[in-house]
Coordinates of C-alpha atoms in Angstrom, one line a residue:
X933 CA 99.6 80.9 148.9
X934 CA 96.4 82.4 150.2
X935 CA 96.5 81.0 153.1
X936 CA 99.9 82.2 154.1
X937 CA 99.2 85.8 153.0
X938 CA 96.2 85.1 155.7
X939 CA 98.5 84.7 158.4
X940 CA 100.6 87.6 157.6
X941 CA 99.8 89.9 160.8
X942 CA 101.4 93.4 158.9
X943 CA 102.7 92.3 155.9
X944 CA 99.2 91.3 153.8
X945 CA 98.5 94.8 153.1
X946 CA 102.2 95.8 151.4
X947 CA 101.9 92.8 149.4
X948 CA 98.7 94.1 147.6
X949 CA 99.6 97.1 147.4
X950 CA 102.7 95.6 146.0
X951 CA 101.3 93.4 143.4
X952 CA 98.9 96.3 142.1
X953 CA 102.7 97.8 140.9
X954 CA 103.8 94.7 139.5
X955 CA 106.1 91.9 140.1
X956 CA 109.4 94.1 141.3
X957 CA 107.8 97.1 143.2
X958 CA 110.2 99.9 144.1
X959 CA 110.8 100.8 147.6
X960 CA 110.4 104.7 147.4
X961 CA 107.0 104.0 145.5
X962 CA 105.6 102.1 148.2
X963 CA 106.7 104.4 150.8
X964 CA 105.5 107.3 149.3
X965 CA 101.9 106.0 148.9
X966 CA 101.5 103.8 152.0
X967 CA 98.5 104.8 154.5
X968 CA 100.0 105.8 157.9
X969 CA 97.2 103.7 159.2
X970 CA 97.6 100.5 157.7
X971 CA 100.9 100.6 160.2
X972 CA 104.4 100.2 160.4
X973 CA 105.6 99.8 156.6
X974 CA 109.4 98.4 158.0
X975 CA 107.6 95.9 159.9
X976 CA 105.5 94.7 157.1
X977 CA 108.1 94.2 154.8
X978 CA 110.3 92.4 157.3
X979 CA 107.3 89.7 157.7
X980 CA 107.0 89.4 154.1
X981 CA 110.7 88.6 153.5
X982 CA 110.9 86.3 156.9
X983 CA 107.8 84.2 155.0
X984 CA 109.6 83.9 151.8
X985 CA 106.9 85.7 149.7
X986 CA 109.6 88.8 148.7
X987 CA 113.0 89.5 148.8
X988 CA 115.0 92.5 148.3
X989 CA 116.2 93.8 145.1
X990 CA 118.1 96.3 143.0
X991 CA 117.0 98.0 139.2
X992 CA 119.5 100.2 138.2
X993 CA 120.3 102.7 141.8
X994 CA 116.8 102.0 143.3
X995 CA 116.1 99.4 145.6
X996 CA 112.9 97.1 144.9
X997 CA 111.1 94.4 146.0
X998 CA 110.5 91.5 144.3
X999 CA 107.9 88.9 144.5
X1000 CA 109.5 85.3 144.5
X1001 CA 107.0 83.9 142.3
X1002 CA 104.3 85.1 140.0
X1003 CA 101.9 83.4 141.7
X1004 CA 102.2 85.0 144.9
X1005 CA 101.5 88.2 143.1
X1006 CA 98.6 87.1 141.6
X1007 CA 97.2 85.5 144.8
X1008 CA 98.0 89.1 146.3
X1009 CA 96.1 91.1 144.2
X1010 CA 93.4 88.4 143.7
X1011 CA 92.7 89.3 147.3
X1012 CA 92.0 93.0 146.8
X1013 CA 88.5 94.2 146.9
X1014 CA 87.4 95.8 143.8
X1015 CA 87.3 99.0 145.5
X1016 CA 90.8 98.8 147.2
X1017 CA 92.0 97.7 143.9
X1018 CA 91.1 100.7 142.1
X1019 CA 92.0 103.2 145.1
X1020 CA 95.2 101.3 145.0
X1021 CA 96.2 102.0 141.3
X1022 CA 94.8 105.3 141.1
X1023 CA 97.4 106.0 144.2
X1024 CA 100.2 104.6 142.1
X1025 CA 99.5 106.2 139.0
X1026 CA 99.1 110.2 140.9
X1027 CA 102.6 108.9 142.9
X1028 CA 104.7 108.0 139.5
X1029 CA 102.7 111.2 137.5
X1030 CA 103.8 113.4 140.5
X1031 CA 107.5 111.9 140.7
X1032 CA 108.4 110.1 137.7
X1033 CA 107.9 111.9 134.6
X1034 CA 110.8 110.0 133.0
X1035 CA 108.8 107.4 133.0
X1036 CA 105.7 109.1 131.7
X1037 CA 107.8 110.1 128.6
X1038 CA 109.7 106.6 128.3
X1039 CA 106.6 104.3 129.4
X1040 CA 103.3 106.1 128.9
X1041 CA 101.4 103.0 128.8
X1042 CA 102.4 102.1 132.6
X1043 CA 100.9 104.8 133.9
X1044 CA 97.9 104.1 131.5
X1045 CA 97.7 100.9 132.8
X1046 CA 97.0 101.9 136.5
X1047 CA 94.5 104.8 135.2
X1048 CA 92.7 101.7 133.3
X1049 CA 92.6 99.7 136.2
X1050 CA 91.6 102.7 138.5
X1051 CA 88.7 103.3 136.3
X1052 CA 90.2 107.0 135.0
X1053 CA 89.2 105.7 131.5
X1054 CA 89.8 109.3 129.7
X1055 CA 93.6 109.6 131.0
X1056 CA 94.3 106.1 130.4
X1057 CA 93.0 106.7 126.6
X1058 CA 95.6 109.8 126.2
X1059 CA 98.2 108.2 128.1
X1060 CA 97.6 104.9 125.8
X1061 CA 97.2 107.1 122.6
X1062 CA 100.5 108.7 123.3
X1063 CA 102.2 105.1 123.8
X1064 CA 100.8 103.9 120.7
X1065 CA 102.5 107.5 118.8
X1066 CA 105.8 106.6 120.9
X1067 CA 105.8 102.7 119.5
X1068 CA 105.3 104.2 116.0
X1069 CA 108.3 106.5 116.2
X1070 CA 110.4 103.8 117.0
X1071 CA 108.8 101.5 114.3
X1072 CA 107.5 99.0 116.7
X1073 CA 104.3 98.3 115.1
X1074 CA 103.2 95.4 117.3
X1075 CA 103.6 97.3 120.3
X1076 CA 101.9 100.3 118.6
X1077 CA 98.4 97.9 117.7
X1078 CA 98.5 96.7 121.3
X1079 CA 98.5 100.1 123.0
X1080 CA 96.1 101.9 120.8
X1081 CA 94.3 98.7 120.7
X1082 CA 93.9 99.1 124.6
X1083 CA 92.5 102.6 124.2
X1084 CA 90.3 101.8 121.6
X1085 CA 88.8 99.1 124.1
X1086 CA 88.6 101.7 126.8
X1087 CA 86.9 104.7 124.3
X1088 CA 84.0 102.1 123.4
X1089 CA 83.3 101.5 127.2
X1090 CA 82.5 105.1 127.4
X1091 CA 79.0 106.4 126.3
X1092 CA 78.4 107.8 122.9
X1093 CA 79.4 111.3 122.2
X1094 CA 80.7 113.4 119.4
X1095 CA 84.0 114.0 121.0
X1096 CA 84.2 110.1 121.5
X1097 CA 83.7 109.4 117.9
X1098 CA 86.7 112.1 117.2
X1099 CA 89.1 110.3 119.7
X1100 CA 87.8 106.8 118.0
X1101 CA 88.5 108.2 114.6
X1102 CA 92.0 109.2 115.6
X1103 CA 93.3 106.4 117.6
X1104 CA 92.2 104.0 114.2
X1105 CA 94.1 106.4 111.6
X1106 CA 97.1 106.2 113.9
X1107 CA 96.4 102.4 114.0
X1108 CA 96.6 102.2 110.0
X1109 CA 100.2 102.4 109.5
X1110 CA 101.5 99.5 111.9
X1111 CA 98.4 97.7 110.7
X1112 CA 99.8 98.2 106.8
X1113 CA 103.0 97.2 108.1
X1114 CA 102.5 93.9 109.6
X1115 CA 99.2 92.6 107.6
X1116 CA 100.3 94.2 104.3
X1117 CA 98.9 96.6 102.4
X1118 CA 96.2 93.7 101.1
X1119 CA 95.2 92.0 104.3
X1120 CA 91.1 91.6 105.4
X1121 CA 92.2 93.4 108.6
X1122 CA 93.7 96.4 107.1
X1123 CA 90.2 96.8 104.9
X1124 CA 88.1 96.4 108.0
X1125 CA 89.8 98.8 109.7
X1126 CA 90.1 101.2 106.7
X1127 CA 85.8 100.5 105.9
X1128 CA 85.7 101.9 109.9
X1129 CA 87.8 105.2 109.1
X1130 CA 85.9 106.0 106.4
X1131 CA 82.7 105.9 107.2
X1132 CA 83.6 108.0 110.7
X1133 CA 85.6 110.6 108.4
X1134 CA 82.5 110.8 106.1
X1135 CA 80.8 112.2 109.2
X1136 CA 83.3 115.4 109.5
X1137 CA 82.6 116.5 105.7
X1138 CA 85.6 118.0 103.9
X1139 CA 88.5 117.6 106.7
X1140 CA 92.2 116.7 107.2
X1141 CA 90.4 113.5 108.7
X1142 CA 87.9 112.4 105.5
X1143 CA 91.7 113.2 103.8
X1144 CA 93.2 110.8 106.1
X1145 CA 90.9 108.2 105.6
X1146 CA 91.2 108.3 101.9
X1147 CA 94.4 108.2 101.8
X1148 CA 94.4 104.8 104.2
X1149 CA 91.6 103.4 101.5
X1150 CA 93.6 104.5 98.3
X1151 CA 96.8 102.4 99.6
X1152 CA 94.3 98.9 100.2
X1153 CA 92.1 99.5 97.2
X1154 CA 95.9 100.1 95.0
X1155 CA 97.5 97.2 96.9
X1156 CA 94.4 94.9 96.3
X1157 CA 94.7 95.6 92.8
X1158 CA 91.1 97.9 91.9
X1159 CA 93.3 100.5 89.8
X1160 CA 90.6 101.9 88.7
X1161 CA 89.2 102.9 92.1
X1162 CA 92.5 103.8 93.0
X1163 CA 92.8 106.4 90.4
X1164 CA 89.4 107.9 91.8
X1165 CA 90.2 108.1 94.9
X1166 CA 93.6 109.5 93.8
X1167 CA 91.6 112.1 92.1
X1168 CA 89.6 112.7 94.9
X1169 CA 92.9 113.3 97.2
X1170 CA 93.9 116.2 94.8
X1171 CA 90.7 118.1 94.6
X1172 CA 90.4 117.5 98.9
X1173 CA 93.6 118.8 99.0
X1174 CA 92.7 121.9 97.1
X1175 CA 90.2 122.5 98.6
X1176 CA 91.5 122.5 102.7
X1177 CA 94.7 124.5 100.9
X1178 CA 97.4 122.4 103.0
X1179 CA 100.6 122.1 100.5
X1180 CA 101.3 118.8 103.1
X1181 CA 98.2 116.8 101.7
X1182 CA 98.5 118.5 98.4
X1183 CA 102.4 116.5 98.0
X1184 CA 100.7 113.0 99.5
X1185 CA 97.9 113.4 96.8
X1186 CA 99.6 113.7 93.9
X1187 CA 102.3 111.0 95.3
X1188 CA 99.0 108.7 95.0
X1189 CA 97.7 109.7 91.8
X1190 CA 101.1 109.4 90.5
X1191 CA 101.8 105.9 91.7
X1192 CA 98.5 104.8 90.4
X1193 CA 99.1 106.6 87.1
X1194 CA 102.3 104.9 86.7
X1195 CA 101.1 101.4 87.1
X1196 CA 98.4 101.8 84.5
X1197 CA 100.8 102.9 81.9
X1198 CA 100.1 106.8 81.7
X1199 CA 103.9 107.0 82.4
X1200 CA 104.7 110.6 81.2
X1201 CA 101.1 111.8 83.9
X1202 CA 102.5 109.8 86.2
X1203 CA 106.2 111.6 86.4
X1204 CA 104.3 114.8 86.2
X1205 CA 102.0 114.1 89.5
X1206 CA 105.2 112.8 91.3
X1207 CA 107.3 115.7 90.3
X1208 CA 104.7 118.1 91.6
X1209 CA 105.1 115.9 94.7
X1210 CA 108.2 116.7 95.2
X1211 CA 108.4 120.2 94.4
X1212 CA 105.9 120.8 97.6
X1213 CA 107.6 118.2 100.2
X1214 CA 109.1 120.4 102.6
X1215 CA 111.3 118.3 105.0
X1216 CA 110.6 120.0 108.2
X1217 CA 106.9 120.4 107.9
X1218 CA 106.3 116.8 106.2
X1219 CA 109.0 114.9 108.3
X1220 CA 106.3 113.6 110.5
X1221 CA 104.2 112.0 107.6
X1222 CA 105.7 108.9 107.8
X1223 CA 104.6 108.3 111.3
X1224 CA 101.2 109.7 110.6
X1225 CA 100.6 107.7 107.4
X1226 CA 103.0 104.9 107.4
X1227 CA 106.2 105.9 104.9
X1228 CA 108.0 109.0 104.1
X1229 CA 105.9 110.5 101.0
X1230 CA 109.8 112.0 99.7
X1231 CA 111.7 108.4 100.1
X1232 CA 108.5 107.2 98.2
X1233 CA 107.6 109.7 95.8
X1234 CA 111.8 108.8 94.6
X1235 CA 111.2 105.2 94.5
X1236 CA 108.2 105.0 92.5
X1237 CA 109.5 108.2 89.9
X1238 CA 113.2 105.9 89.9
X1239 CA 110.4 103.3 88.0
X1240 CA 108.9 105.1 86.0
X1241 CA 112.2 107.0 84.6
X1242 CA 113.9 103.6 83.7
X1243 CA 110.4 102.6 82.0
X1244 CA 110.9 106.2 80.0
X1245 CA 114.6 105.4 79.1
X1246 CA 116.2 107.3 82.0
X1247 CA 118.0 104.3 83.9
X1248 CA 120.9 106.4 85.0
X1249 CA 118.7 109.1 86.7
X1250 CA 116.1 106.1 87.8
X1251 CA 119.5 104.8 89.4
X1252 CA 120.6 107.9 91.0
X1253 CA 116.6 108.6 92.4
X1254 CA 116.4 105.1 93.9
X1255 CA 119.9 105.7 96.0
X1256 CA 119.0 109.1 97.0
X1257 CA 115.7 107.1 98.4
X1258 CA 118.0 104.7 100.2
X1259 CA 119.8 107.5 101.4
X1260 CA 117.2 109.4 103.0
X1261 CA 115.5 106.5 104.5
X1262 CA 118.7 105.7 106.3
X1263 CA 119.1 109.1 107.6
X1264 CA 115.2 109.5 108.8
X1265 CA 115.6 105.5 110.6
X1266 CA 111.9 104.9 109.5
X1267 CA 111.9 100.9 108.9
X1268 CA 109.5 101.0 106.8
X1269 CA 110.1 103.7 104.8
X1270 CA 113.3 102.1 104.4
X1271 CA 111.9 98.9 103.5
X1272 CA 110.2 101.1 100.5
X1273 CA 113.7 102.3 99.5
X1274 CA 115.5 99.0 99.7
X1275 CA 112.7 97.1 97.4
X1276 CA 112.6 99.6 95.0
X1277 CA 116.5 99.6 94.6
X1278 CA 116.5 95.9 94.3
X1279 CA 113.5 96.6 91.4
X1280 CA 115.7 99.3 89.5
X1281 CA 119.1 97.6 89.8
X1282 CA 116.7 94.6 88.2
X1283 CA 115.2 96.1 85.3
X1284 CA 119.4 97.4 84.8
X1285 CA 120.2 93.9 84.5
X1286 CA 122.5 94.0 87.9
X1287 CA 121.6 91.0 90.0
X1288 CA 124.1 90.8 92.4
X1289 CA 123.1 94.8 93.7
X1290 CA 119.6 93.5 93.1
X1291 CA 120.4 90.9 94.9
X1292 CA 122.3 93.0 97.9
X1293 CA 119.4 94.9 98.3
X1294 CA 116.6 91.9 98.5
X1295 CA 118.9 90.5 101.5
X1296 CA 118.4 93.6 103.1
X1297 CA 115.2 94.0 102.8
X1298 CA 114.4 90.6 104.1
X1299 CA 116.6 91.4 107.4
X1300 CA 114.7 93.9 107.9
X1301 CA 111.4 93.1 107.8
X1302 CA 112.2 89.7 109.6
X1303 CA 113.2 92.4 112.2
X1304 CA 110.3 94.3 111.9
X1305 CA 107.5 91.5 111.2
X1306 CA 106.6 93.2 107.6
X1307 CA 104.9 90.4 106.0
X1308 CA 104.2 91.9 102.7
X1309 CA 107.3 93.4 102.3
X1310 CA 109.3 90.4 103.5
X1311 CA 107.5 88.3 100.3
X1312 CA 108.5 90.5 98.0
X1313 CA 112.1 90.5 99.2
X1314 CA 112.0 86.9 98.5
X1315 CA 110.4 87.2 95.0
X1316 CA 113.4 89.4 94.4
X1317 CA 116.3 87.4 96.1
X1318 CA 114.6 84.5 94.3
X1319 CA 115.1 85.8 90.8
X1320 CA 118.1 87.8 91.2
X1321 CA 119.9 84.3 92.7
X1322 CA 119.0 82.6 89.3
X1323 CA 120.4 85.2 87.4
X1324 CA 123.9 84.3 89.0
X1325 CA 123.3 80.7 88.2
X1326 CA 121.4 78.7 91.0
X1327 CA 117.9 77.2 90.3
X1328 CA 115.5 79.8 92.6
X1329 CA 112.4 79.5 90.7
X1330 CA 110.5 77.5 93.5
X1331 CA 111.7 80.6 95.9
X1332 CA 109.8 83.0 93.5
X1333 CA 107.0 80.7 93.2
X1334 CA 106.6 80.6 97.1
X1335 CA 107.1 84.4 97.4
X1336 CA 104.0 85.1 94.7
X1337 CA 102.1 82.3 97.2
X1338 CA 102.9 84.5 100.2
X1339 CA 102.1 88.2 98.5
X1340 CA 98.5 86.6 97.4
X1341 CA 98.1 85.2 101.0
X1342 CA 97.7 89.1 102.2
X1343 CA 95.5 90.0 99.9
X1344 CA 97.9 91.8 97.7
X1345 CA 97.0 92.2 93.8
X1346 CA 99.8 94.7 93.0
X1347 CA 102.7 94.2 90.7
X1348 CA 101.5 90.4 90.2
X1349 CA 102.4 90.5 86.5
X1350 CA 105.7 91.7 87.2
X1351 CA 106.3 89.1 89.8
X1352 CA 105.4 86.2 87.2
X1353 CA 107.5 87.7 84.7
X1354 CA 110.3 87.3 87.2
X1355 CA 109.3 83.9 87.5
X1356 CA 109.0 82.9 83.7
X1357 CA 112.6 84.6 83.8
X1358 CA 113.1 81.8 86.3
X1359 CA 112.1 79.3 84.7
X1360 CA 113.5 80.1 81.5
X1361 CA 117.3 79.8 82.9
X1362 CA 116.1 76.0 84.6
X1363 CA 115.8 75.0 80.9
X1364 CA 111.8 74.7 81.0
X1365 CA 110.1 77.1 78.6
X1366 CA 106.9 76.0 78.9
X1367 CA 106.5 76.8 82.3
X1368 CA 108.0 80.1 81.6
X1369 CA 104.8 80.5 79.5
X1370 CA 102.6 79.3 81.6
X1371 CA 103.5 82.0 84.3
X1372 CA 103.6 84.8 81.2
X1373 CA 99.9 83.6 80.1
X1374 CA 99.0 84.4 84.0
X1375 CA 100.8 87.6 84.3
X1376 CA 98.6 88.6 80.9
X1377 CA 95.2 87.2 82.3
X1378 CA 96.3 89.9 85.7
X1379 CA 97.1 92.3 83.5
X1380 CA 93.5 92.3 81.4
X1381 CA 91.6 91.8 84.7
X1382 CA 93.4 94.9 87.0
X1383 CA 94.7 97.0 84.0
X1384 CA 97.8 97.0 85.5
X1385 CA 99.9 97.2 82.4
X1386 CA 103.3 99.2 83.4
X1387 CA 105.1 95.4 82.5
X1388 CA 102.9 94.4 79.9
X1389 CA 104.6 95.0 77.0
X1390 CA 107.8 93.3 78.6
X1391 CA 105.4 90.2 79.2
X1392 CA 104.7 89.9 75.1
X1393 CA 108.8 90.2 74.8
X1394 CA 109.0 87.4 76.8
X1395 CA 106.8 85.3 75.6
X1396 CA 108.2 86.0 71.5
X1397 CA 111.6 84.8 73.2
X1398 CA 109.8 81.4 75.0
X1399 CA 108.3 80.6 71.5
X1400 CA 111.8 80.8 70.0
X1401 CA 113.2 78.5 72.7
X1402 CA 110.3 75.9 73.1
X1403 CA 109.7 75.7 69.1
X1404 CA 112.5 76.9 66.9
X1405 CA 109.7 77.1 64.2
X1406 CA 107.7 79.4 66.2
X1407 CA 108.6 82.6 64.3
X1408 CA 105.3 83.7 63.7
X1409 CA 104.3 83.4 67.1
X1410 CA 107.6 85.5 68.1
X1411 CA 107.3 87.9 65.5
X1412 CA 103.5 88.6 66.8
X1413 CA 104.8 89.0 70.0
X1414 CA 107.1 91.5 70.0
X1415 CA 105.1 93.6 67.4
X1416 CA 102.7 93.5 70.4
X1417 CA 105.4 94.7 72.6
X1418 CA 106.2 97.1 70.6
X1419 CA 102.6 98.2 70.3
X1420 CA 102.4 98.4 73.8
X1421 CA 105.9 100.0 74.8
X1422 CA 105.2 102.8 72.3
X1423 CA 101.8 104.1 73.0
X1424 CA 103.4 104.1 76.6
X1425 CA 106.3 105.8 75.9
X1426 CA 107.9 102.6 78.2
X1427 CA 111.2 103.5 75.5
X1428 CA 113.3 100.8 77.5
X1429 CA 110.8 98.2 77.2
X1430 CA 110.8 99.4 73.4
X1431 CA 114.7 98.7 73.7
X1432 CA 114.1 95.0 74.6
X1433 CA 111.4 94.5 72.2
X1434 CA 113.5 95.6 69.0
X1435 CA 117.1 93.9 70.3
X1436 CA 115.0 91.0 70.5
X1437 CA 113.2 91.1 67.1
X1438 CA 116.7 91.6 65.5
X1439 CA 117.8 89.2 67.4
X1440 CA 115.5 86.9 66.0
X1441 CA 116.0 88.1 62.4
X1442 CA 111.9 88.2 62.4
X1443 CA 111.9 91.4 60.1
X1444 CA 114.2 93.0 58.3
X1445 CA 113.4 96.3 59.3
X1446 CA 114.7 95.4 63.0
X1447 CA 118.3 96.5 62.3
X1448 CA 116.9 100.2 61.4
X1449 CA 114.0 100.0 64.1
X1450 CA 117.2 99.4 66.8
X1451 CA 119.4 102.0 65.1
X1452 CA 116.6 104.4 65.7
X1453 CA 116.0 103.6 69.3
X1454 CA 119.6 103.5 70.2
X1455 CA 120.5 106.9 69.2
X1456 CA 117.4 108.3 71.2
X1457 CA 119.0 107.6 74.3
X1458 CA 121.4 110.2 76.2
X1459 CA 122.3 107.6 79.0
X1460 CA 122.9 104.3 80.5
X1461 CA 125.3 103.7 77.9
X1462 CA 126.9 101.2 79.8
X1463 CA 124.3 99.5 80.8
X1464 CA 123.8 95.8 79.5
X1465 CA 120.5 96.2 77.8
X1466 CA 121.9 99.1 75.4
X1467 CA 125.7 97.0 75.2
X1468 CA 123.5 94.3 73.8
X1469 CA 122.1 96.7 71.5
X1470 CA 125.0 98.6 70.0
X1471 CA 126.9 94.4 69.7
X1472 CA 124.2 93.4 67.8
X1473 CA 124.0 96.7 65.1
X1474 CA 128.2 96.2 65.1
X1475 CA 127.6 93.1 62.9

């Protein structure tokens, strides 16, 4: 091939010119940039086509040229001096800036490719930057790491400087989200990043960037399962907030202290902090948050509060938060913030004994993120599908099983008891019992490590139910077991896990109290009548 571009007399210099634009180069590009001295342009193209190197083309109304093979457009532009090289693209980039700023808005990252490779380093970081802002608008994550990645490569090529470090700092906080996307909240590579935002931000004192940064490290150290730093940081994020007086970062800190609340069990601190949340989301001024940090703080802020009202024995309200969530992610087309909504309304329709929404909603949360490449997400779906499927009546336990596997594989700690559960649940309706346990006895060694104890109290139910079904002579053990539960549910205030703990006990016929206990509970609640949990309650106290 480089021997027959040798031979060309005109047409050698067209055909680098043409392979610095690419494979197809349009015909009004090359005209407009070729040097009246390198001849006549007709002539050149002519020789190219008459040697089977190019042939002419169309895209859309605009004639191109097209190389026939790859090959020949390496062995082009293999050719070029270094020198010519760079004149070359710096020419096209000035020609499709000057003449094509369609395709400056649509396809920054063309034009930063031809600054990159003419050496303009700075444009090609803005023009990349701006790529990487335009993939996460359109939630392609993968496409958003590999532009910003690009820049990043370019901005540590360039010598060190305080405005370098700022343009490092923000090119990394816009990489968190598609990182937290695809590698899952959990995952080494999100942590290394995050470790690298932090310690930057630490360098700007108390800023909207140190906010950012904490913000990126609450959602890994939560994720990973270190509550407890979580709820510093959390704290941390309020007092920032405070004190840069931005309303905007006020509603994301409380949304984190509030999630982390609520997983710990401080249920009734937890509604407060998300309430406060959304009291100060404002949707025109916050809209953007959930390209800047990853997920709509409102559609959020609903999903978690739909939790922790069901947990408080509010399951028609947790209901009607988690599809307004599903509602508003649809309308902002955010895919992950919609992968947030449809998780959390497979959880609630769950915990209300529905499977087949629950189940509805796990299939389309697994569509999406096999769309989207959301790893983390996508596991969870299949926990969910898994265990709602078994409800219905087919063995899925090995489903759930594999989905646990795959949420540990990124690193993820969160929600692990509550995932077991589902699985003892599992394998409860396959007829074994003592694997049921086994998975219960994990979720409860979880829950003492991390202090994650929103489920625990559900976990001792369980377990008094297992001891019934694996040893009918176990009623010591159950009765133990759901005066735990009940232990638990009330210093919580986690009334509908209170519910479950007394139908069971009467149930049971493990106290004679139980009858009253229920009575009690029953009348304390103002809705979900229909739901199953409270049927089963007000059947059993009919006689």
């Amino acid at each position: 091939l480089m021997s027959r571009l040798d031979r060309l007399v005109h047409g050698r210099r067209v055909a680098q010119l043409g392979a610095a634009i690419g494979r197809s180069f349009p015909d009004g590009l090359v005209r407009q940039i070729w040097p009246e001295e390198e001849g006549d342009l007709a002539l050149a193209l002519q020789e190219l086509v008459d040697a089977e190197l190019v042939q002419p083309g169309q895209e859309g109304d605009e004639p191109v040229w097209v190389f026939k093979h790859a090959l020949i457009q390496d062995a082009a532009y293999d050719s070029l001096l270094r020198s010519t090289r760079r004149d070359y693209h710096r020419l096209i980039a000035e020609a499709i800036r000057e003449t094509q700023p369609e395709t400056v808005e649509r396809q920054p990252e063309l034009l930063a490719h031809h600054y990159a490779q003419a050496d303009a380093k700075q444009r090609a970081i803005e023009l990349f930057g701006l790529a990487g802002k335009r993939a996460i608008r359109a939630s392609a994550n993968l496409e958003a790491i590999e532009h910003l990645s690009r820049g990043l490569e370019l901005l540590r090529m360039l010598p060190e400087s305080d405005e370098r470090t700022e343009q490092i700092l923000g090119l990394l906080i816009l990489m968190v989200g598609p990182q937290l996307a695809t590698k899952g909240y959990g995952a080494a590579e999100v942590g290394e990043l995050l470790e690298e935002v932090t310690s930057l931000s630490r360098e700007a004192g108390e800023s909207p960037r140190l906010f950012e940064a904490l913000l990126g490290l609450w959602g890994f150290v939560a994720v990973r399962g270190d509550l407890a730093e979580a709820l510093s940081i959390g704290e941390r994020l309020i007092g920032l907030a405070e004190i840069l007086e931005d309303p905007g970062l006020t509603m994301e800190a409380f949304l984190r202290s509030g999630i982390g609340l609520g997983v710990v069990g401080r249920l009734e601190e937890a509604r407060e902090h998300l309430e406060r949340s959304l009291s100060l989301y404002d949707s025109e001024r916050d809209r953007a948050h959930a390209y800047q940090y990853g997920q709509d703080p409102d559609v959020c802020c609903r999903c978690v509060l739909a939790l922790v009202l069901w947990l408080q024995g509010f399951p028609d309200r947790a209901l009607d938060e988690a599809r307004e969530a599903v509602r508003r992610a649809l309308d902002l087309d955010h895919a992950f913030t919609l992968a947030w909504a449809h998780l959390y309304a497979g959880i609630i329709h769950g915990l209300r004994r529905e499977p087949a929404e629950a189940l509805e909603q796990a299939r389309l949360l697994i569509d999406l993120c096999d769309e989207h490449g959301f790893a983390y997400r996508l596991a969870q779906g299949r926990i969910l599908e898994g265990w709602a499927r078994s409800l219905t009546g087919e063995p899925h336990s090995a489903q759930v099983q594999a989905g646990i596997e795959a949420v540990e594989a990124t690193g993820a700690g969160a929600y692990r008891p509550y995932y077991y559960a589902l699985l003892a649940e599992c394998y409860r309706l396959d007829g074994e019992p003592a694997k049921g346990s086994e998975a219960l006895v994990r979720a409860l060694e979880l829950v003492a490590a991390d202090k994650e104890t929103f489920y625990e109290a559900e976990l001792h139910r369980l377990l008094g139910d297992l001891a019934l079904e694996a040893d009918a002579g176990s009623v010591d053990d159950a009765r133990a077991s759901y005066e735990r539960a009940l232990e638990i549910a009330r210093a919580q205030g986690a009334r509908s896990w209170e519910l479950r703990a007394a139908v069971s006990m009467a149930t049971a016929g493990t106290t004679s109290q139980a009858p009253e206990q229920l009575q009690s509970l029953v009348d304390g609640f103002s809705e979900g009548l229909a739901t199953p949990d409270l049927e089963a309650a007000r059947k059993l106290l009919a006689g």
